[in-house]
PDB file of C-alpha atoms and ligand atoms in Angstrom:
ATOM      1  CA  SER A   7      -4.112   6.010   1.483  1.00 68.00           C
ATOM      2  CA  VAL A   8      -0.958   7.484   0.967  1.00 79.00           C
ATOM      3  CA  SER A   9       2.316   5.270   2.372  1.00 93.00           C
ATOM      4  CA  LEU A  10       4.356   7.016   4.933  1.00 96.00           C
ATOM      5  CA  LEU A  11       7.811   5.058   3.380  1.00 96.00           C
ATOM      6  CA  GLU A  12       6.904   3.855  -0.575  1.00 97.00           C
ATOM      7  CA  LEU A  13       9.802   1.957  -2.302  1.00 97.00           C
ATOM      8  CA  THR A  14       8.564   1.151  -6.038  1.00 97.00           C
ATOM      9  CA  ASN A  15      11.364  -1.263  -7.670  1.00 98.00           C
ATOM     10  CA  VAL A  16      13.801  -0.462  -6.327  1.00 98.00           C
ATOM     11  CA  SER A  17      17.506  -1.360  -7.512  1.00 98.00           C
ATOM     12  CA  LYS A  18      20.908  -0.465  -6.027  1.00 97.00           C
ATOM     13  CA  GLU A  19      23.629  -1.516  -8.070  1.00 96.00           C
ATOM     14  CA  PHE A  20      27.579  -0.582  -6.390  1.00 94.00           C
ATOM     15  CA  HIS A  21      30.262  -0.814  -9.162  1.00 90.00           C
ATOM     16  CA  VAL A  22      33.703  -2.319  -7.155  1.00 88.00           C
ATOM     17  CA  GLY A  23      36.059  -2.563  -9.561  1.00 86.00           C
ATOM     18  CA  GLY A  24      36.213  -2.711 -13.228  1.00 85.00           C
ATOM     19  CA  ASP A  25      33.429  -3.867 -15.099  1.00 87.00           C
ATOM     20  CA  THR A  26      32.022  -5.499 -11.802  1.00 90.00           C
ATOM     21  CA  ARG A  27      28.923  -4.445 -10.186  1.00 90.00           C
ATOM     22  CA  VAL A  28      27.171  -5.765  -7.213  1.00 92.00           C
ATOM     23  CA  TYR A  29      23.504  -5.909  -7.002  1.00 93.00           C
ATOM     24  CA  ALA A  30      22.707  -4.799  -2.973  1.00 97.00           C
ATOM     25  CA  LEU A  31      19.384  -4.190  -4.156  1.00 98.00           C
ATOM     26  CA  ASP A  32      17.284  -5.884  -6.982  1.00 97.00           C
ATOM     27  CA  ASP A  33      13.929  -4.744  -8.214  1.00 97.00           C
ATOM     28  CA  VAL A  34      12.506  -4.205  -4.224  1.00 98.00           C
ATOM     29  CA  SER A  35       9.228  -2.892  -3.571  1.00 97.00           C
ATOM     30  CA  LEU A  36       8.325  -2.464  -0.205  1.00 97.00           C
ATOM     31  CA  SER A  37       6.078   0.716   1.953  1.00 97.00           C
ATOM     32  CA  VAL A  38       5.920   1.978   5.173  1.00 97.00           C
ATOM     33  CA  ASP A  39       2.559   3.083   6.905  1.00 97.00           C
ATOM     34  CA  ALA A  40       2.414   5.918   9.639  1.00 95.00           C
ATOM     35  CA  GLY A  41       2.386   4.293  13.093  1.00 95.00           C
ATOM     36  CA  GLU A  42       3.444   0.588  11.054  1.00 97.00           C
ATOM     37  CA  THR A  43       6.118  -1.686  11.892  1.00 98.00           C
ATOM     38  CA  VAL A  44       7.998  -3.413   8.832  1.00 98.00           C
ATOM     39  CA  ALA A  45      10.480  -5.761   9.290  1.00 98.00           C
ATOM     40  CA  VAL A  46      13.070  -5.914   7.431  1.00 98.00           C
ATOM     41  CA  ILE A  47      15.114  -9.591   7.452  1.00 96.00           C
ATOM     42  CA  GLY A  48      17.769 -11.450   6.266  1.00 94.00           C
ATOM     43  CA  GLU A  49      21.112 -12.949   6.487  1.00 93.00           C
ATOM     44  CA  SER A  50      24.162 -10.321   6.576  1.00 92.00           C
ATOM     45  CA  GLY A  51      24.664  -9.312   3.251  1.00 94.00           C
ATOM     46  CA  SER A  52      21.374  -9.748   1.918  1.00 95.00           C
ATOM     47  CA  GLY A  53      20.705  -6.070   1.425  1.00 96.00           C
ATOM     48  CA  LYS A  54      18.631  -4.852   4.618  1.00 96.00           C
ATOM     49  CA  SER A  55      21.543  -2.046   5.521  1.00 94.00           C
ATOM     50  CA  THR A  56      21.368  -0.985   2.105  1.00 96.00           C
ATOM     51  CA  LEU A  57      17.659  -0.335   1.908  1.00 96.00           C
ATOM     52  CA  GLY A  58      17.611   1.483   5.146  1.00 95.00           C
ATOM     53  CA  ARG A  59      20.387   3.573   4.384  1.00 94.00           C
ATOM     54  CA  LEU A  60      18.090   4.281   0.942  1.00 94.00           C
ATOM     55  CA  ALA A  61      15.105   4.693   2.944  1.00 92.00           C
ATOM     56  CA  LEU A  62      17.183   7.773   5.362  1.00 91.00           C
ATOM     57  CA  ARG A  63      17.838   9.345   1.729  1.00 88.00           C
ATOM     58  CA  LEU A  64      21.789   8.905   2.704  1.00 90.00           C
ATOM     59  CA  ILE A  65      21.858   7.033  -1.116  1.00 93.00           C
ATOM     60  CA  GLU A  66      20.009   6.925  -4.197  1.00 93.00           C
ATOM     61  CA  PRO A  67      19.389   4.357  -5.753  1.00 96.00           C
ATOM     62  CA  THR A  68      20.077   3.091  -9.062  1.00 96.00           C
ATOM     63  CA  ARG A  69      16.358   2.757 -10.930  1.00 97.00           C
ATOM     64  CA  GLY A  70      13.284   2.607  -8.654  1.00 97.00           C
ATOM     65  CA  SER A  71      11.123   6.081  -6.855  1.00 95.00           C
ATOM     66  CA  VAL A  72      11.413   6.842  -3.355  1.00 95.00           C
ATOM     67  CA  ARG A  73       8.275   8.285  -2.056  1.00 95.00           C
ATOM     68  CA  PHE A  74       8.017  10.243   0.938  1.00 94.00           C
ATOM     69  CA  ASP A  75       4.377  11.072   2.575  1.00 91.00           C
ATOM     70  CA  GLY A  76       3.773  10.995  -1.154  1.00 90.00           C
ATOM     71  CA  ALA A  77       6.272  13.087  -2.684  1.00 91.00           C
ATOM     72  CA  ASP A  78       8.620  12.224  -5.075  1.00 93.00           C
ATOM     73  CA  VAL A  79      11.738  12.417  -2.555  1.00 91.00           C
ATOM     74  CA  LEU A  80      14.076  11.818  -5.363  1.00 90.00           C
ATOM     75  CA  ALA A  81      13.119  15.363  -7.056  1.00 91.00           C
ATOM     76  CA  LEU A  82      12.680  16.851  -4.344  1.00 90.00           C
ATOM     77  CA  PRO A  83      14.455  20.797  -4.028  1.00 90.00           C
ATOM     78  CA  ALA A  84      16.993  21.090  -1.548  1.00 88.00           C
ATOM     79  CA  ALA A  85      15.031  23.388   0.996  1.00 89.00           C
ATOM     80  CA  GLU A  86      12.595  20.279   0.901  1.00 89.00           C
ATOM     81  CA  MET A  87      14.902  17.970   1.589  1.00 87.00           C
ATOM     82  CA  ARG A  88      16.563  19.395   4.767  1.00 84.00           C
ATOM     83  CA  LYS A  89      12.906  19.616   6.445  1.00 85.00           C
ATOM     84  CA  LEU A  90      12.169  15.933   5.575  1.00 88.00           C
ATOM     85  CA  ARG A  91      15.666  14.950   7.342  1.00 85.00           C
ATOM     86  CA  ALA A  92      14.291  16.117  10.288  1.00 84.00           C
ATOM     87  CA  LYS A  93      12.125  13.585   9.883  1.00 92.00           C
ATOM     88  CA  LEU A  94      13.745  10.414   9.576  1.00 93.00           C
ATOM     89  CA  GLN A  95      15.570   8.618  11.877  1.00 94.00           C
ATOM     90  CA  ILE A  96      17.698   5.680  13.148  1.00 94.00           C
ATOM     91  CA  ILE A  97      18.454   4.163  16.008  1.00 94.00           C
ATOM     92  CA  PHE A  98      22.223   2.220  15.726  1.00 92.00           C
ATOM     93  CA  GLN A  99      23.263  -1.380  17.032  1.00 91.00           C
ATOM     94  CA  GLU A 100      25.742  -0.586  18.352  1.00 92.00           C
ATOM     95  CA  PRO A 101      24.515   3.051  20.948  1.00 88.00           C
ATOM     96  CA  PHE A 102      28.176   3.376  22.273  1.00 89.00           C
ATOM     97  CA  GLU A 103      29.400   3.963  18.978  1.00 91.00           C
ATOM     98  CA  SER A 104      26.569   6.035  17.993  1.00 91.00           C
ATOM     99  CA  LEU A 105      26.890   8.546  20.782  1.00 96.00           C
ATOM    100  CA  ASN A 106      29.654  11.466  21.235  1.00 96.00           C
ATOM    101  CA  PRO A 107      31.594  10.292  24.227  1.00 96.00           C
ATOM    102  CA  ARG A 108      32.534  14.133  24.932  1.00 97.00           C
ATOM    103  CA  MET A 109      28.261  15.290  25.406  1.00 97.00           C
ATOM    104  CA  ARG A 110      26.552  15.164  28.584  1.00 98.00           C
ATOM    105  CA  VAL A 111      23.247  12.946  27.614  1.00 98.00           C
ATOM    106  CA  ALA A 112      21.350  15.832  27.896  1.00 98.00           C
ATOM    107  CA  ASP A 113      23.024  17.955  25.242  1.00 97.00           C
ATOM    108  CA  ILE A 114      23.467  14.309  22.841  1.00 98.00           C
ATOM    109  CA  ILE A 115      19.551  14.467  23.080  1.00 98.00           C
ATOM    110  CA  GLY A 116      18.514  18.163  22.567  1.00 97.00           C
ATOM    111  CA  GLU A 117      21.158  18.451  19.724  1.00 96.00           C
ATOM    112  CA  PRO A 118      18.724  17.008  17.065  1.00 94.00           C
ATOM    113  CA  LEU A 119      16.425  20.125  18.442  1.00 95.00           C
ATOM    114  CA  ALA A 120      19.116  22.835  18.350  1.00 94.00           C
ATOM    115  CA  ILE A 121      19.817  21.688  14.780  1.00 92.00           C
ATOM    116  CA  HIS A 122      16.126  21.012  13.183  1.00 91.00           C
ATOM    117  CA  ARG A 123      14.738  23.469  15.690  1.00 92.00           C
ATOM    118  CA  PRO A 124      16.630  26.795  15.775  1.00 92.00           C
ATOM    119  CA  THR A 125      13.529  28.648  16.776  1.00 95.00           C
ATOM    120  CA  MET A 126      13.143  27.242  20.263  1.00 96.00           C
ATOM    121  CA  SER A 127      14.663  28.322  23.025  1.00 96.00           C
ATOM    122  CA  THR A 128      16.942  27.163  25.161  1.00 95.00           C
ATOM    123  CA  ALA A 129      14.760  26.893  27.542  1.00 97.00           C
ATOM    124  CA  GLN A 130      12.078  25.135  25.613  1.00 97.00           C
ATOM    125  CA  ARG A 131      14.537  22.479  24.757  1.00 97.00           C
ATOM    126  CA  ARG A 132      15.514  21.724  28.234  1.00 96.00           C
ATOM    127  CA  ALA A 133      12.171  21.322  28.982  1.00 97.00           C
ATOM    128  CA  ARG A 134      11.749  19.406  25.965  1.00 97.00           C
ATOM    129  CA  VAL A 135      14.905  16.776  26.575  1.00 98.00           C
ATOM    130  CA  ALA A 136      14.220  16.119  30.377  1.00 98.00           C
ATOM    131  CA  GLN A 137      10.638  15.076  29.224  1.00 97.00           C
ATOM    132  CA  MET A 138      12.454  12.619  26.979  1.00 97.00           C
ATOM    133  CA  ILE A 139      14.617  11.432  29.744  1.00 98.00           C
ATOM    134  CA  GLU A 140      11.645  10.097  31.519  1.00 97.00           C
ATOM    135  CA  GLN A 141      10.385   9.284  28.608  1.00 96.00           C
ATOM    136  CA  VAL A 142      12.695   6.451  27.939  1.00 97.00           C
ATOM    137  CA  GLY A 143      12.872   5.304  31.123  1.00 96.00           C
ATOM    138  CA  LEU A 144      16.149   7.223  32.171  1.00 97.00           C
ATOM    139  CA  ALA A 145      16.470   8.941  35.777  1.00 97.00           C
ATOM    140  CA  PRO A 146      16.983  12.698  35.812  1.00 97.00           C
ATOM    141  CA  ASP A 147      20.682  13.190  36.911  1.00 96.00           C
ATOM    142  CA  MET A 148      21.977  10.598  34.129  1.00 97.00           C
ATOM    143  CA  ALA A 149      21.482  13.879  31.835  1.00 97.00           C
ATOM    144  CA  ARG A 150      24.602  15.136  33.434  1.00 98.00           C
ATOM    145  CA  ARG A 151      26.469  11.979  32.589  1.00 98.00           C
ATOM    146  CA  TYR A 152      28.491  11.429  29.836  1.00 98.00           C
ATOM    147  CA  PRO A 153      27.330   8.182  27.469  1.00 97.00           C
ATOM    148  CA  GLY A 154      30.889   5.777  28.838  1.00 97.00           C
ATOM    149  CA  GLU A 155      29.272   5.993  32.857  1.00 97.00           C
ATOM    150  CA  LEU A 156      26.322   4.369  31.382  1.00 97.00           C
ATOM    151  CA  SER A 157      25.012   1.021  30.949  1.00 96.00           C
ATOM    152  CA  GLY A 158      24.575  -0.555  27.282  1.00 95.00           C
ATOM    153  CA  GLY A 159      20.227  -0.451  28.346  1.00 96.00           C
ATOM    154  CA  GLN A 160      20.785   2.621  28.927  1.00 97.00           C
ATOM    155  CA  GLN A 161      23.256   4.695  26.111  1.00 97.00           C
ATOM    156  CA  GLN A 162      20.714   2.547  23.752  1.00 96.00           C
ATOM    157  CA  ARG A 163      18.088   4.560  25.742  1.00 97.00           C
ATOM    158  CA  VAL A 164      19.498   7.841  24.742  1.00 97.00           C
ATOM    159  CA  GLY A 165      19.855   6.660  21.333  1.00 97.00           C
ATOM    160  CA  ILE A 166      16.480   6.434  21.336  1.00 97.00           C
ATOM    161  CA  ALA A 167      16.034   9.375  22.642  1.00 97.00           C
ATOM    162  CA  ARG A 168      17.491  11.209  20.836  1.00 97.00           C
ATOM    163  CA  ALA A 169      16.077   9.712  17.732  1.00 96.00           C
ATOM    164  CA  VAL A 170      12.316  10.390  18.294  1.00 97.00           C
ATOM    165  CA  VAL A 171      13.149  13.905  20.120  1.00 96.00           C
ATOM    166  CA  THR A 172      11.751  15.941  17.146  1.00 94.00           C
ATOM    167  CA  GLU A 173       8.698  12.983  16.569  1.00 95.00           C
ATOM    168  CA  PRO A 174      10.016  11.734  13.379  1.00 96.00           C
ATOM    169  CA  SER A 175       7.632  10.457  11.096  1.00 96.00           C
ATOM    170  CA  LEU A 176       9.917   7.304  10.282  1.00 97.00           C
ATOM    171  CA  VAL A 177      12.613   5.680  12.161  1.00 97.00           C
ATOM    172  CA  VAL A 178      15.123   3.117  11.000  1.00 97.00           C
ATOM    173  CA  LEU A 179      15.820   0.606  13.071  1.00 97.00           C
ATOM    174  CA  ASP A 180      18.946  -0.499  13.063  1.00 95.00           C
ATOM    175  CA  GLU A 181      19.479  -4.118  14.912  1.00 94.00           C
ATOM    176  CA  PRO A 182      18.564  -1.890  17.561  1.00 94.00           C
ATOM    177  CA  THR A 183      18.703  -4.834  20.260  1.00 93.00           C
ATOM    178  CA  SER A 184      21.728  -6.663  19.112  1.00 91.00           C
ATOM    179  CA  SER A 185      24.141  -5.181  20.918  1.00 91.00           C
ATOM    180  CA  LEU A 186      22.605  -5.477  24.674  1.00 93.00           C
ATOM    181  CA  ASP A 187      22.232  -8.195  27.385  1.00 91.00           C
ATOM    182  CA  LEU A 188      19.581 -10.940  26.414  1.00 87.00           C
ATOM    183  CA  SER A 189      17.773  -9.390  29.767  1.00 86.00           C
ATOM    184  CA  VAL A 190      17.775  -5.825  28.342  1.00 93.00           C
ATOM    185  CA  ARG A 191      16.710  -6.689  24.708  1.00 93.00           C
ATOM    186  CA  ALA A 192      12.776  -7.112  25.937  1.00 93.00           C
ATOM    187  CA  GLN A 193      13.097  -3.691  27.334  1.00 94.00           C
ATOM    188  CA  ILE A 194      14.112  -2.248  24.967  1.00 95.00           C
ATOM    189  CA  LEU A 195      11.703  -3.700  22.123  1.00 95.00           C
ATOM    190  CA  ARG A 196       8.550  -3.069  25.245  1.00 95.00           C
ATOM    191  CA  LEU A 197       9.719   0.993  25.166  1.00 96.00           C
ATOM    192  CA  LEU A 198      10.159   1.009  21.149  1.00 96.00           C
ATOM    193  CA  ALA A 199       6.208  -0.160  21.220  1.00 96.00           C
ATOM    194  CA  ASP A 200       5.803   2.308  24.038  1.00 96.00           C
ATOM    195  CA  LEU A 201       7.033   5.302  21.836  1.00 97.00           C
ATOM    196  CA  GLN A 202       5.740   4.213  18.946  1.00 97.00           C
ATOM    197  CA  ALA A 203       1.644   3.880  20.343  1.00 96.00           C
ATOM    198  CA  GLU A 204       2.007   7.426  21.924  1.00 95.00           C
ATOM    199  CA  LEU A 205       3.754   8.869  19.347  1.00 95.00           C
ATOM    200  CA  GLY A 206       3.327   6.889  16.562  1.00 95.00           C
ATOM    201  CA  MET A 207       5.588   6.784  13.614  1.00 96.00           C
ATOM    202  CA  GLY A 208       6.000   4.359  11.423  1.00 97.00           C
ATOM    203  CA  TYR A 209       9.556   1.685  12.111  1.00 98.00           C
ATOM    204  CA  LEU A 210      11.237  -0.169   9.677  1.00 98.00           C
ATOM    205  CA  PHE A 211      13.128  -2.737  12.051  1.00 97.00           C
ATOM    206  CA  ILE A 212      16.187  -4.497  10.742  1.00 97.00           C
ATOM    207  CA  SER A 213      17.072  -7.697  12.151  1.00 95.00           C
ATOM    208  CA  HIS A 214      19.511 -10.484  11.227  1.00 92.00           C
ATOM    209  CA  ASP A 215      17.156 -12.279  13.471  1.00 90.00           C
ATOM    210  CA  ILE A 216      13.299 -13.382  12.480  1.00 91.00           C
ATOM    211  CA  HIS A 217      12.680 -14.377  15.909  1.00 89.00           C
ATOM    212  CA  THR A 218      13.399 -10.779  17.751  1.00 90.00           C
ATOM    213  CA  VAL A 219      10.847  -9.257  15.593  1.00 92.00           C
ATOM    214  CA  ARG A 220       7.939 -11.661  16.020  1.00 88.00           C
ATOM    215  CA  TYR A 221       6.048 -10.019  18.147  1.00 86.00           C
ATOM    216  CA  VAL A 222       6.633  -6.248  17.263  1.00 92.00           C
ATOM    217  CA  SER A 223       6.593  -6.144  13.556  1.00 96.00           C
ATOM    218  CA  ASP A 224       2.810  -6.092  12.024  1.00 97.00           C
ATOM    219  CA  ARG A 225       4.687  -7.050   8.458  1.00 97.00           C
ATOM    220  CA  ILE A 226       8.223  -8.884   7.554  1.00 97.00           C
ATOM    221  CA  ALA A 227      10.121  -8.886   4.348  1.00 98.00           C
ATOM    222  CA  VAL A 228      12.629 -11.539   4.145  1.00 97.00           C
ATOM    223  CA  MET A 229      15.352 -10.625   2.286  1.00 97.00           C
ATOM    224  CA  TYR A 230      17.504 -13.052   0.208  1.00 96.00           C
ATOM    225  CA  ARG A 231      20.964 -11.582  -2.389  1.00 95.00           C
ATOM    226  CA  GLY A 232      19.265  -8.237  -2.511  1.00 97.00           C
ATOM    227  CA  ARG A 233      16.023  -9.415  -3.147  1.00 97.00           C
ATOM    228  CA  VAL A 234      12.371  -9.855  -0.899  1.00 97.00           C
ATOM    229  CA  VAL A 235      11.279 -13.332  -1.669  1.00 97.00           C
ATOM    230  CA  GLU A 236       8.632 -13.593   0.765  1.00 97.00           C
ATOM    231  CA  THR A 237       6.354 -10.044   2.614  1.00 97.00           C
ATOM    232  CA  GLY A 238       3.315 -10.727   4.629  1.00 97.00           C
ATOM    233  CA  PRO A 239       1.419 -10.476   7.979  1.00 97.00           C
ATOM    234  CA  SER A 240       4.042 -11.022  10.672  1.00 96.00           C
ATOM    235  CA  GLU A 241       0.729 -13.895  11.918  1.00 95.00           C
ATOM    236  CA  LEU A 242       1.159 -14.703   8.511  1.00 96.00           C
ATOM    237  CA  VAL A 243       4.264 -15.277   7.591  1.00 96.00           C
ATOM    238  CA  PHE A 244       5.227 -16.708  11.411  1.00 94.00           C
ATOM    239  CA  ALA A 245       2.017 -19.672  10.892  1.00 94.00           C
ATOM    240  CA  ASP A 246       2.507 -20.259   7.029  1.00 95.00           C
ATOM    241  CA  PRO A 247       5.474 -18.927   5.540  1.00 96.00           C
ATOM    242  CA  GLN A 248       5.527 -19.380   1.685  1.00 95.00           C
ATOM    243  CA  HIS A 249       9.322 -19.481   0.709  1.00 96.00           C
ATOM    244  CA  PRO A 250      12.121 -22.027   1.664  1.00 94.00           C
ATOM    245  CA  TYR A 251      14.634 -19.398   3.006  1.00 94.00           C
ATOM    246  CA  THR A 252      11.626 -17.947   4.962  1.00 95.00           C
ATOM    247  CA  ARG A 253      11.399 -21.297   6.502  1.00 93.00           C
ATOM    248  CA  ALA A 254      15.039 -21.903   6.923  1.00 90.00           C
ATOM    249  CA  LEU A 255      15.414 -19.019   8.782  1.00 91.00           C
ATOM    250  CA  LEU A 256      12.441 -19.982  10.808  1.00 91.00           C
ATOM    251  CA  ALA A 257      14.151 -23.461  11.703  1.00 87.00           C
ATOM    252  CA  ALA A 258      16.503 -23.734  14.667  1.00 59.00           C
ATOM    253  CA  ALA A 259      19.675 -23.550  12.141  1.00 52.00           C
ATOM    254  CA  LEU A 260      20.108 -22.128   8.484  1.00 45.00           C
ATOM    255  CA  PRO A 261      20.544 -25.486   5.979  1.00 41.00           C
ATOM    256  CA  VAL A 262      24.029 -25.669   4.794  1.00 43.00           C
ATOM    257  CA  ASP A 263      22.836 -24.656   1.555  1.00 43.00           C
ATOM    258  CA  PRO A 264      19.810 -22.691   1.039  1.00 38.00           C
ATOM    259  CA  ASP A 265      20.815 -22.455  -2.935  1.00 44.00           C
ATOM    260  CA  GLN A 266      19.403 -25.605  -3.710  1.00 43.00           C
ATOM    261  CA  GLU A 267      15.941 -24.272  -3.422  1.00 41.00           C
ATOM    262  CA  LEU A 268      16.441 -20.503  -4.878  1.00 41.00           C
ATOM    263  CA  ALA A 269      17.282 -19.446  -8.605  1.00 37.00           C
ATOM    264  CA  PRO A 270      20.871 -18.679  -9.263  1.00 36.00           C
ATOM    265  CA  ALA A 271      22.654 -15.533  -8.554  1.00 38.00           C
ATOM    266  CA  ARG A 272      22.435 -12.966 -10.727  1.00 38.00           C
ATOM    267  CA  LEU A 273      26.004 -11.594 -12.237  1.00 35.00           C
ATOM    268  CA  VAL A 274      27.309  -8.438 -14.396  1.00 37.00           C
ATOM    269  CA  GLY A 275      30.784  -8.392 -15.272  1.00 36.00           C
ATOM    270  CA  ASP A 276      33.413 -10.475 -14.400  1.00 34.00           C
ATOM    271  CA  PRO A 277      33.031 -13.607 -12.301  1.00 33.00           C
ATOM    272  CA  LEU A 278      33.466 -13.359  -8.649  1.00 34.00           C
ATOM    273  CA  SER A 279      33.461 -14.665  -5.626  1.00 33.00           C
ATOM    274  CA  PRO A 280      30.330 -16.128  -4.498  1.00 34.00           C
ATOM    275  CA  THR A 281      29.978 -13.998  -1.397  1.00 36.00           C
ATOM    276  CA  GLN A 282      29.981 -10.730  -3.616  1.00 36.00           C
ATOM    277  CA  LEU A 283      27.235 -12.461  -5.919  1.00 33.00           C
ATOM    278  CA  VAL A 284      23.590 -10.957  -5.254  1.00 32.00           C
TER     279      VAL A 284
HETATM  280  P1  ADP B 661      22.991  -6.424   5.340  1.00 69.49           P
HETATM  281  O1  ADP B 661      22.834  -4.891   5.660  1.00 69.49           O
HETATM  282  O2  ADP B 661      22.016  -7.229   5.334  1.00 69.49           O
HETATM  283  O3  ADP B 661      24.214  -7.579   5.814  1.00 69.49           O
HETATM  284  P2  ADP B 661      24.358  -4.716   2.819  1.00 69.49           P
HETATM  285  O4  ADP B 661      23.304  -3.881   2.384  1.00 69.49           O
HETATM  286  O5  ADP B 661      25.135  -4.038   4.010  1.00 69.49           O
HETATM  287  O6  ADP B 661      23.664  -6.079   3.301  1.00 69.49           O
HETATM  288  O7  ADP B 661      24.898  -5.700   1.565  1.00 69.49           O
HETATM  289  C1  ADP B 661      24.418  -6.141   0.240  1.00 69.49           C
HETATM  290  C2  ADP B 661      25.342  -6.009  -0.921  1.00 69.49           C
HETATM  291  O8  ADP B 661      25.932  -5.203  -1.268  1.00 69.49           O
HETATM  292  C3  ADP B 661      26.763  -6.433  -0.074  1.00 69.49           C
HETATM  293  O9  ADP B 661      26.919  -7.962  -0.804  1.00 69.49           O
HETATM  294  C4  ADP B 661      27.230  -6.046   0.457  1.00 69.49           C
HETATM  295  O10 ADP B 661      28.850  -6.048   0.026  1.00 69.49           O
HETATM  296  C5  ADP B 661      27.267  -4.971  -0.878  1.00 69.49           C
HETATM  297  N1  ADP B 661      27.256  -3.873  -0.426  1.00 69.49           N
HETATM  298  C6  ADP B 661      27.435  -2.917   0.405  1.00 69.49           C
HETATM  299  N2  ADP B 661      27.514  -1.294   0.428  1.00 69.49           N
HETATM  300  C7  ADP B 661      28.514  -1.539  -0.238  1.00 69.49           C
HETATM  301  C8  ADP B 661      29.464  -0.694  -1.264  1.00 69.49           C
HETATM  302  N3  ADP B 661      29.419   0.961  -0.835  1.00 69.49           N
HETATM  303  N4  ADP B 661      30.015  -0.483  -2.370  1.00 69.49           N
HETATM  304  C9  ADP B 661      30.203  -1.975  -2.390  1.00 69.49           C
HETATM  305  N5  ADP B 661      29.025  -2.880  -1.918  1.00 69.49           N
HETATM  306  C10 ADP B 661      28.361  -3.020  -1.568  1.00 69.49           C
END
């Protein structure tokens, strides 16, 4: 069977002045199947966002291939690329920053339909938005409110409704619960799982916290300095982590120097500060 998203031997270098290059991703291979949740776990700077942006086609890799539904997306003509865009969505960490504060909830959720489904009538769009509002657990009267009038959890529900209203096949979840109160996090994870069960989309779930994704991901990819150091079914990774870095993440606190047990970082060009090495 063909994977929904398939990244093969993907590297991404950034030029950061002179001959100095940073490897944000170094030879990463990862796939997401339809209806599957793949968690990408790692510390800040490990390459998670770069991976998410690649999956969404916001950036291109320096090397390697990106296939979506079997098609080589790096070679797609512009018209095909536009169609693909409607199938790729993202849910952000900070719902408020991702929502236009001057738009009402109904218009925020309906906007992707206006863009990607231009033949839909206004009445059809309104009906679909009302249905989405109910589906994400918001009260009908919230349709007329502005984001600033909602709680953090409600704002994230709006962000989720906006992301799934066009029925995408892949959604990148970029730390979707990290900015929320603890009491709200489980509710939002539950909602994301329910929507996936109903709509069948694949999730690429980015998180710095391996414990957050434990019960919602089918597979886990652990990233360290631009590389996937361990990948496998969630239960297996938790029960029997193979890589010392994964074991460190699973422990309550990180060791002082995880480098001790890892291969040296790769560097091209001028020496950089340790934080820039990948
Ligand atoms: P994470 O999401 O895990 O925090 P990122 O993907 O944002 O990691 O970053 C991975 C590495 O790539 C970091 O060292 C970061 O500084 C570098 N990087 C990311 N984007 C750029 C960019 N546009 N220009 C230069 N370096 C970048």
